[in-house]
mmCIF file of C-alpha atoms in Angstrom:
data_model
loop_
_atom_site.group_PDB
_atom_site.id
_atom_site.type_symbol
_atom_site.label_atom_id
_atom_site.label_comp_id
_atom_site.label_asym_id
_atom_site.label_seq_id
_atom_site.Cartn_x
_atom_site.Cartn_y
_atom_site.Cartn_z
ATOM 1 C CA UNK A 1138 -116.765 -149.037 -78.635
ATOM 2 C CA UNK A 1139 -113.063 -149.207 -79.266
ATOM 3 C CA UNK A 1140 -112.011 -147.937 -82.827
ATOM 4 C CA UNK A 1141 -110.816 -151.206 -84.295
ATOM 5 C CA UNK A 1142 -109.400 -149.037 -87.681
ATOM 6 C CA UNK A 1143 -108.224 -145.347 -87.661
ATOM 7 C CA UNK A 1144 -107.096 -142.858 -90.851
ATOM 8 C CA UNK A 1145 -105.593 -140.317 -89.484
ATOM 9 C CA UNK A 1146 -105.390 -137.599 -92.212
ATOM 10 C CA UNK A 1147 -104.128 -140.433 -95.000
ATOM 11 C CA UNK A 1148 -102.872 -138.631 -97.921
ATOM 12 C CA UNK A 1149 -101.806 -141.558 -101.093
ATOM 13 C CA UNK A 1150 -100.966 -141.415 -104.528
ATOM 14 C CA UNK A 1151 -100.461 -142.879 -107.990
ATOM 15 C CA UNK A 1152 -97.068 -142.021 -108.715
ATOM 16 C CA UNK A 1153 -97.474 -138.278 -109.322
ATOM 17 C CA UNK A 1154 -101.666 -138.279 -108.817
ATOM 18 C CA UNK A 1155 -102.583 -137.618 -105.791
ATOM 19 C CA UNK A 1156 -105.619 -139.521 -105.532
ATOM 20 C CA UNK A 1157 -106.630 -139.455 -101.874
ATOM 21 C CA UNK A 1158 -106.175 -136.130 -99.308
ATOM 22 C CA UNK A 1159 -105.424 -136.279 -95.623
ATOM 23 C CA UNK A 1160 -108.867 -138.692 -94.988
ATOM 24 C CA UNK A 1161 -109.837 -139.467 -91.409
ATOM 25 C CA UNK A 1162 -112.568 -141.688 -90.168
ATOM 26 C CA UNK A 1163 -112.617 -144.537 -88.187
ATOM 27 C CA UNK A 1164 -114.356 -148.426 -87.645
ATOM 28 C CA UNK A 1165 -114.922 -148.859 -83.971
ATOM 29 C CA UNK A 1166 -115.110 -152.512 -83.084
ATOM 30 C CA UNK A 1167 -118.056 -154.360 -83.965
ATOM 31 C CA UNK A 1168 -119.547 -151.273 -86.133
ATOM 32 C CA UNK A 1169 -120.384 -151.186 -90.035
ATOM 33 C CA UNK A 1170 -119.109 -148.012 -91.243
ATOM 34 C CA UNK A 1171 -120.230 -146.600 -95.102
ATOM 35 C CA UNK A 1172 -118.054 -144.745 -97.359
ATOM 36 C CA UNK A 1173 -120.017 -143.553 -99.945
ATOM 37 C CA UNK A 1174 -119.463 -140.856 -102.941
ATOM 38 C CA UNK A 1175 -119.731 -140.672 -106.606
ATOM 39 C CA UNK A 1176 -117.033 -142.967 -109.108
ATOM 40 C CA UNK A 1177 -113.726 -141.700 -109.292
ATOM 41 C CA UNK A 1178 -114.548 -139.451 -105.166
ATOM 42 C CA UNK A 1179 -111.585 -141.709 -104.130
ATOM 43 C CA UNK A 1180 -113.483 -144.787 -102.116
ATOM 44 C CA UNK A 1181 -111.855 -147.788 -103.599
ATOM 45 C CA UNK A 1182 -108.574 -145.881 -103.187
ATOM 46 C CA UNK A 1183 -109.189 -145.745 -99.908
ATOM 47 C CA UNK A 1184 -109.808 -149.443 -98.821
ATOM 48 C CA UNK A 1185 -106.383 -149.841 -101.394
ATOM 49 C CA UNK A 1186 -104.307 -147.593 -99.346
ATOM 50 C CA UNK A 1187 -105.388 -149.448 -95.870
ATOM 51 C CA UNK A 1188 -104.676 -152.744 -97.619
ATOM 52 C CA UNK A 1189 -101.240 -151.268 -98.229
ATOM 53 C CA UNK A 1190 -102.185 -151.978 -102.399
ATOM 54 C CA UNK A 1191 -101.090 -147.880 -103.015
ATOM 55 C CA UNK A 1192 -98.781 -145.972 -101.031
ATOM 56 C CA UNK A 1193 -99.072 -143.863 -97.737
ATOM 57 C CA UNK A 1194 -97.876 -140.456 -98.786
ATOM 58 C CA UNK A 1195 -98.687 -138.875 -95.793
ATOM 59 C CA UNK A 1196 -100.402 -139.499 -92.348
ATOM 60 C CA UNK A 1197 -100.948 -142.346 -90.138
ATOM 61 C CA UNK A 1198 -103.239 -145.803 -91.047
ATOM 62 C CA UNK A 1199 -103.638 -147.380 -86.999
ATOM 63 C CA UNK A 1200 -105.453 -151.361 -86.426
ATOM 64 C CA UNK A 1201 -105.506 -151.698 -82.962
ATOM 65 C CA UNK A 1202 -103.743 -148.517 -82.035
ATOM 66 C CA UNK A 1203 -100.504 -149.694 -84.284
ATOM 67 C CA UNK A 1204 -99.745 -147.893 -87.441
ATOM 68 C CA UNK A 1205 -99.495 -150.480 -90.477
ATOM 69 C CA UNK A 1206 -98.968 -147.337 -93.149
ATOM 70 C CA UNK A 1207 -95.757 -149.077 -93.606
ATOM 71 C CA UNK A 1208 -96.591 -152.155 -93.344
ATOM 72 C CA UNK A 1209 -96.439 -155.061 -95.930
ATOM 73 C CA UNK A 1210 -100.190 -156.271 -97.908
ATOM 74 C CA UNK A 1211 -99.239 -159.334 -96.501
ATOM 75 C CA UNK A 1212 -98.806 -158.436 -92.841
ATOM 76 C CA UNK A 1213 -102.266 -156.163 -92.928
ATOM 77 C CA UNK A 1214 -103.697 -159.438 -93.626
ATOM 78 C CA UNK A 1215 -102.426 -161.464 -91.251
ATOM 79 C CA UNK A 1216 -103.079 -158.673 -88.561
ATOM 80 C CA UNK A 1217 -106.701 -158.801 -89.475
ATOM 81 C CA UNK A 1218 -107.636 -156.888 -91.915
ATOM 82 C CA UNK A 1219 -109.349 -158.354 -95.595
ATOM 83 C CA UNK A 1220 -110.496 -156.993 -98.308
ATOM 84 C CA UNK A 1221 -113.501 -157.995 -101.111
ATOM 85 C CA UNK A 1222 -112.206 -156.052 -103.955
ATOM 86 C CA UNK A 1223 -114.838 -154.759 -106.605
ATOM 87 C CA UNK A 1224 -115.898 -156.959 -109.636
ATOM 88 C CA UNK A 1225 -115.852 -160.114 -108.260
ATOM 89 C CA UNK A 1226 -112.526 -161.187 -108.457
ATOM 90 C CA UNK A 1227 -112.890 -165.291 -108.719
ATOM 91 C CA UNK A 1228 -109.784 -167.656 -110.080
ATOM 92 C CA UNK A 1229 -112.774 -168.444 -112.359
ATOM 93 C CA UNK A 1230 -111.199 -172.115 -113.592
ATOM 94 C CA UNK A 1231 -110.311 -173.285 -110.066
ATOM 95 C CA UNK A 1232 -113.316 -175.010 -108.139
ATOM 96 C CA UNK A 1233 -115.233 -172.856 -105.282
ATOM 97 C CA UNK A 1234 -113.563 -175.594 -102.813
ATOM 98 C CA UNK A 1235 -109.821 -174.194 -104.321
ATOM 99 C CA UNK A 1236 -110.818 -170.831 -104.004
ATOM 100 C CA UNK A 1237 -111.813 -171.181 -100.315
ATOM 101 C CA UNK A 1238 -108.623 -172.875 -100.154
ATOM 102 C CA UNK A 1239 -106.525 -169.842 -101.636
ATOM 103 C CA UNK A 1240 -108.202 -167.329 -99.015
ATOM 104 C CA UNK A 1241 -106.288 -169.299 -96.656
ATOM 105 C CA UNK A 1242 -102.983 -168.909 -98.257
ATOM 106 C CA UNK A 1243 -100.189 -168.897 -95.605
ATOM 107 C CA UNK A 1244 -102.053 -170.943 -92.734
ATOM 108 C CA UNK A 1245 -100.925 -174.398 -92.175
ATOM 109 C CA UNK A 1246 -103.593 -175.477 -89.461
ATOM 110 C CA UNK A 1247 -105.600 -178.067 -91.747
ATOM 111 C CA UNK A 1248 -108.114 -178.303 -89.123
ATOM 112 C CA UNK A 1249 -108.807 -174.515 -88.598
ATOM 113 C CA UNK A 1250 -109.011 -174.036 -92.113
ATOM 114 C CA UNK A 1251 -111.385 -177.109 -93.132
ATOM 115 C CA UNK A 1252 -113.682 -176.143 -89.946
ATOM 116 C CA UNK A 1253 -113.790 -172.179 -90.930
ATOM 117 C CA UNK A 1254 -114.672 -173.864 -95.353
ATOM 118 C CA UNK A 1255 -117.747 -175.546 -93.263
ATOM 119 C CA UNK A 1256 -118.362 -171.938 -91.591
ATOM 120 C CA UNK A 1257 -118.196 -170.582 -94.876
ATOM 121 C CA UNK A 1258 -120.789 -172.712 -96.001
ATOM 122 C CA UNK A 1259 -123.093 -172.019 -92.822
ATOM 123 C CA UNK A 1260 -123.417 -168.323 -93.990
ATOM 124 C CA UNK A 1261 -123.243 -169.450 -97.732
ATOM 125 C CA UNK A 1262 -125.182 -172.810 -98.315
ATOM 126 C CA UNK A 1263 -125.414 -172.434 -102.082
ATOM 127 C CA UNK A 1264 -121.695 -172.056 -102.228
ATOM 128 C CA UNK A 1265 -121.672 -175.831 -100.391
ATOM 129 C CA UNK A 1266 -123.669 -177.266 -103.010
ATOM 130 C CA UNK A 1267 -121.947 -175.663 -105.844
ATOM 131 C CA UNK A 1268 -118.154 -177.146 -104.225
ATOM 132 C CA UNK A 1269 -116.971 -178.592 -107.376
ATOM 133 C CA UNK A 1270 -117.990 -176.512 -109.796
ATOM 134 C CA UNK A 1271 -115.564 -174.021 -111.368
ATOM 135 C CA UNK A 1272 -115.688 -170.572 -110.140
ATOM 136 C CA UNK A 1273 -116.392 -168.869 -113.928
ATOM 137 C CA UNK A 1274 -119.340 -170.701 -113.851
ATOM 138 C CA UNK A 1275 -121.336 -169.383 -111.049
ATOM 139 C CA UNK A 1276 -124.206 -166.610 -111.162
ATOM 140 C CA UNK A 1277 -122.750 -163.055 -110.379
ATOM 141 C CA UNK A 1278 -124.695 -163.511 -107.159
ATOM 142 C CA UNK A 1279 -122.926 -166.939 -106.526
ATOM 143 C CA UNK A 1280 -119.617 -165.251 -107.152
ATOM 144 C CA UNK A 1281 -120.107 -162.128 -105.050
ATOM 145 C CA UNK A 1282 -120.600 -164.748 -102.042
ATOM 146 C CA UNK A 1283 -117.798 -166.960 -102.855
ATOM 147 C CA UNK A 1284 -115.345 -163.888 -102.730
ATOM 148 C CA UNK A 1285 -116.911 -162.354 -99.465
ATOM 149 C CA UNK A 1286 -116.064 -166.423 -98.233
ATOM 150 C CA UNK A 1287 -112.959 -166.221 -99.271
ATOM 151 C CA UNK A 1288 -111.613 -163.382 -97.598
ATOM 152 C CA UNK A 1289 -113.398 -164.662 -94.640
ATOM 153 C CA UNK A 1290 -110.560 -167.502 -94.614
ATOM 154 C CA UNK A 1291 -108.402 -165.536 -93.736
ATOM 155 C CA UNK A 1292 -110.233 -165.066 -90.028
ATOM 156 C CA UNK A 1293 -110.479 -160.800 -90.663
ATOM 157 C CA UNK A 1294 -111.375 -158.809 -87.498
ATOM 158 C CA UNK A 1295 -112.083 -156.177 -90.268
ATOM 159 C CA UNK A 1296 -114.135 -156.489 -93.827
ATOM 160 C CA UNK A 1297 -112.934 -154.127 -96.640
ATOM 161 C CA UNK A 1298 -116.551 -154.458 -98.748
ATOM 162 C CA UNK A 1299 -115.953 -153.274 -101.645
ATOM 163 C CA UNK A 1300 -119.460 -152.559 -103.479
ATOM 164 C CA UNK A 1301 -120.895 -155.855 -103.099
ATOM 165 C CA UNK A 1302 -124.332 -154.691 -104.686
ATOM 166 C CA UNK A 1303 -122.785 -154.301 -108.168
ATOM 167 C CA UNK A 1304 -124.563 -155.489 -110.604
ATOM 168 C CA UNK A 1305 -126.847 -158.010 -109.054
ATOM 169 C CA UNK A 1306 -130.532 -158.166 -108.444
ATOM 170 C CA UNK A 1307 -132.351 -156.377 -105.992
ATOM 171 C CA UNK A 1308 -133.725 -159.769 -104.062
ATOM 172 C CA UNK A 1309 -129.718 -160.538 -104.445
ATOM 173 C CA UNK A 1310 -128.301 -157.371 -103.005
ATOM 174 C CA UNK A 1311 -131.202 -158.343 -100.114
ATOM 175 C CA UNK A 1312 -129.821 -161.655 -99.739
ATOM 176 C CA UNK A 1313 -126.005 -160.080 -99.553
ATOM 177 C CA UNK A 1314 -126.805 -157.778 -96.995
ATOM 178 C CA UNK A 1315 -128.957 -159.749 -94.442
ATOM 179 C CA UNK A 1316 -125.645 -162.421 -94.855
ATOM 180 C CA UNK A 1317 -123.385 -158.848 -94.190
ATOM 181 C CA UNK A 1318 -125.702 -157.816 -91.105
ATOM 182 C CA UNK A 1319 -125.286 -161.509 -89.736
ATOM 183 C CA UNK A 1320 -121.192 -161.452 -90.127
ATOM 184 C CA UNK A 1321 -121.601 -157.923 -88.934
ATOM 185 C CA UNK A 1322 -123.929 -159.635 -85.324
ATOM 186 C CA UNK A 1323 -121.053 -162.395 -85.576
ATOM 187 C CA UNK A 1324 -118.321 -159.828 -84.083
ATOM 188 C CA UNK A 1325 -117.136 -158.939 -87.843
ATOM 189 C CA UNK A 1326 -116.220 -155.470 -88.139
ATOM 190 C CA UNK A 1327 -116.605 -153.717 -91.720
ATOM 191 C CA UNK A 1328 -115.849 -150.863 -93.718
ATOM 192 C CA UNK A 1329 -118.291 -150.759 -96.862
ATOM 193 C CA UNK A 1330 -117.804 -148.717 -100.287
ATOM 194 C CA UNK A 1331 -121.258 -149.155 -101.565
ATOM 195 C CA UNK A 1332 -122.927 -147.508 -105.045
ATOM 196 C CA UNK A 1333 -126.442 -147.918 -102.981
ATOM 197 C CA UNK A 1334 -126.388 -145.100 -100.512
ATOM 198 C CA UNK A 1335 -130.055 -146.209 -99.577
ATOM 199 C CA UNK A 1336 -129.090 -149.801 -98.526
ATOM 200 C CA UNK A 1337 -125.532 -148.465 -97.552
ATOM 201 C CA UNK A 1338 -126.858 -146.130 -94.906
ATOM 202 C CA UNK A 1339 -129.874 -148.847 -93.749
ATOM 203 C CA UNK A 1340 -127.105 -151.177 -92.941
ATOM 204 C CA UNK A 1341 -124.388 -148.986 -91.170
ATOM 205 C CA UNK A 1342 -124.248 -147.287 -87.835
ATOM 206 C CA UNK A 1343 -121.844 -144.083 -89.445
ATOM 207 C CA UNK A 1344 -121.005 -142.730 -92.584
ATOM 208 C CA UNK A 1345 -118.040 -141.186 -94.988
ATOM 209 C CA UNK A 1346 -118.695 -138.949 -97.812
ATOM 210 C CA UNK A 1347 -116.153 -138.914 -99.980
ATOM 211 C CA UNK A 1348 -115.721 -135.851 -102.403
ATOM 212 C CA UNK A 1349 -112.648 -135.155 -104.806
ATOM 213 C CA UNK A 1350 -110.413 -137.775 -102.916
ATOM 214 C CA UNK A 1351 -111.649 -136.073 -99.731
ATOM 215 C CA UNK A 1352 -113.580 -136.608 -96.627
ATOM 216 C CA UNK A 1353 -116.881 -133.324 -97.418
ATOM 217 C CA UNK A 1354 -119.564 -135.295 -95.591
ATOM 218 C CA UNK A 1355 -119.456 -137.506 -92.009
ATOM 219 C CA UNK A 1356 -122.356 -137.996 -90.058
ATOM 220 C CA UNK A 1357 -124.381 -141.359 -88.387
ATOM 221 C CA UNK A 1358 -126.484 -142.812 -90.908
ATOM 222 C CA UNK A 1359 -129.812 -142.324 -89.720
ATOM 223 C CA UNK A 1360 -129.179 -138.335 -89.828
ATOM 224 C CA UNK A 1361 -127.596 -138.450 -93.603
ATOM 225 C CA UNK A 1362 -130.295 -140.685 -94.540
ATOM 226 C CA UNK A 1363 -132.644 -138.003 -93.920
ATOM 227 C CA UNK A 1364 -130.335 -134.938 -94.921
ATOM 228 C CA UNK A 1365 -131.802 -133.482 -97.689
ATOM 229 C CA UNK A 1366 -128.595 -132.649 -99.955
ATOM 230 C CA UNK A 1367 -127.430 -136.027 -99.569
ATOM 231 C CA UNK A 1368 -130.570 -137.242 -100.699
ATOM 232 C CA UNK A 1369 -130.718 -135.312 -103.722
ATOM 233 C CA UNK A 1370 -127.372 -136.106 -104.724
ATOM 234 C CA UNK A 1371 -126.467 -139.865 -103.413
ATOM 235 C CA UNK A 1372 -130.472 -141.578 -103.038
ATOM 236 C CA UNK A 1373 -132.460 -139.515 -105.393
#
């Protein structure tokens, strides 16, 4: 498979913190790819810097073989690229219908967008019955799918997942995932920061340990799912 996404030793910062240092790994086309590590290792950074939300401070960020380190948030978008940021980000008094709507900020084709809402609602039925009702008011489970939707609208060849297991239920995070594997089937490639190394590694083909704002770990899933030290520290 093609590599879809490339980080070519990405170095980025906070002003004067470095928070990141010269990661590489890659999303070949079609592929889910894990980036795992304990809080503060420098994931969510990561899918930040490729969504252009902190700045490049050294090394190359390539989608499709074209280098986008420079590159507006708004243009990584529109190239293909969206991201589900942590916590469930809903405009929680605007219906589910509106938010939908404000994933597809900066498209005009009413038709595309109305027919990708319905496709929205193929992979989310609940959010279909629920098109009214304000966004605050849904479950956290409800919410987590109404956010992956949204980003959705903006027709990504790449998913930034940014741990979409947080906080719910285990039948939940179930119900997530087999809707993530079916995107995933669907052609949708995706880059996942996930607290659950267990169900991180069971859904992905490759993974990204992340140490100290650093890449210490890289291997395909099946083989770090069965690597002892990574089991001690990151499945238990």
């Amino acid at each position: 498979m093609a590599d879809l996404l490339e980080l070519r030793s990405v170095s980025a910062a906070y002003g004067r913190i470095q928070a990141i240092s010269g990661i590489s790994l890659k999303v070949p086309e079609g592929a889910i790819i894990a980036l795992l590590g304990a809080n503060g290792a420098g994931k969510t950074t990561t899918l930040n810097t490729i969504s252009r939300l902190v700045p490049v401070t050294s090394g190359s960020i390539l989608f499709e073989g074209k280098p986008i380190e420079r590159a507006s948030s708004h243009a990584v978008v529109r190239a293909g690229i969206s991201q589900v940021p942590e916590g469930r980000e809903v405009f929680r008094d605007m219906s589910v219908a509106e938010n939908l709507e404000m994933g597809a900020h900066g498209r005009n084709d009413r038709a595309g967008i109305r027919s990708d809402i319905e496709r929205a609602f193929d992979y989310f039925p609940i959010l279909k019955e629920r098109i009214a009702q304000k966004a605050g008011t849904l479950s956290g489970g409800e919410q987590q799918m109404l956010v992956i939707a949204r980003a959705l609208m903006a027709r990504p060849r790449v998913l930034l997942l940014d741990e979409p297991s947080l906080g719910l239920s285990p039948l939940l995070v179930e119900k997530i995932f087999s809707i993530i594997r079916r995107l995933n089937a669907d052609g949708l490639s995706i880059l996942l920061v996930e607290q659950n190394a267990s169900v991180a590694l069971g859904a992905s083909s490759y993974a990204y340990i992340l140490e100290n704002g650093e890449v210490a770990v890289e291997g395909t899933s099946a083989d770090l799912k069965q690597d002892d030290a990574v089991r001690r520290s990151y499945i238990g």
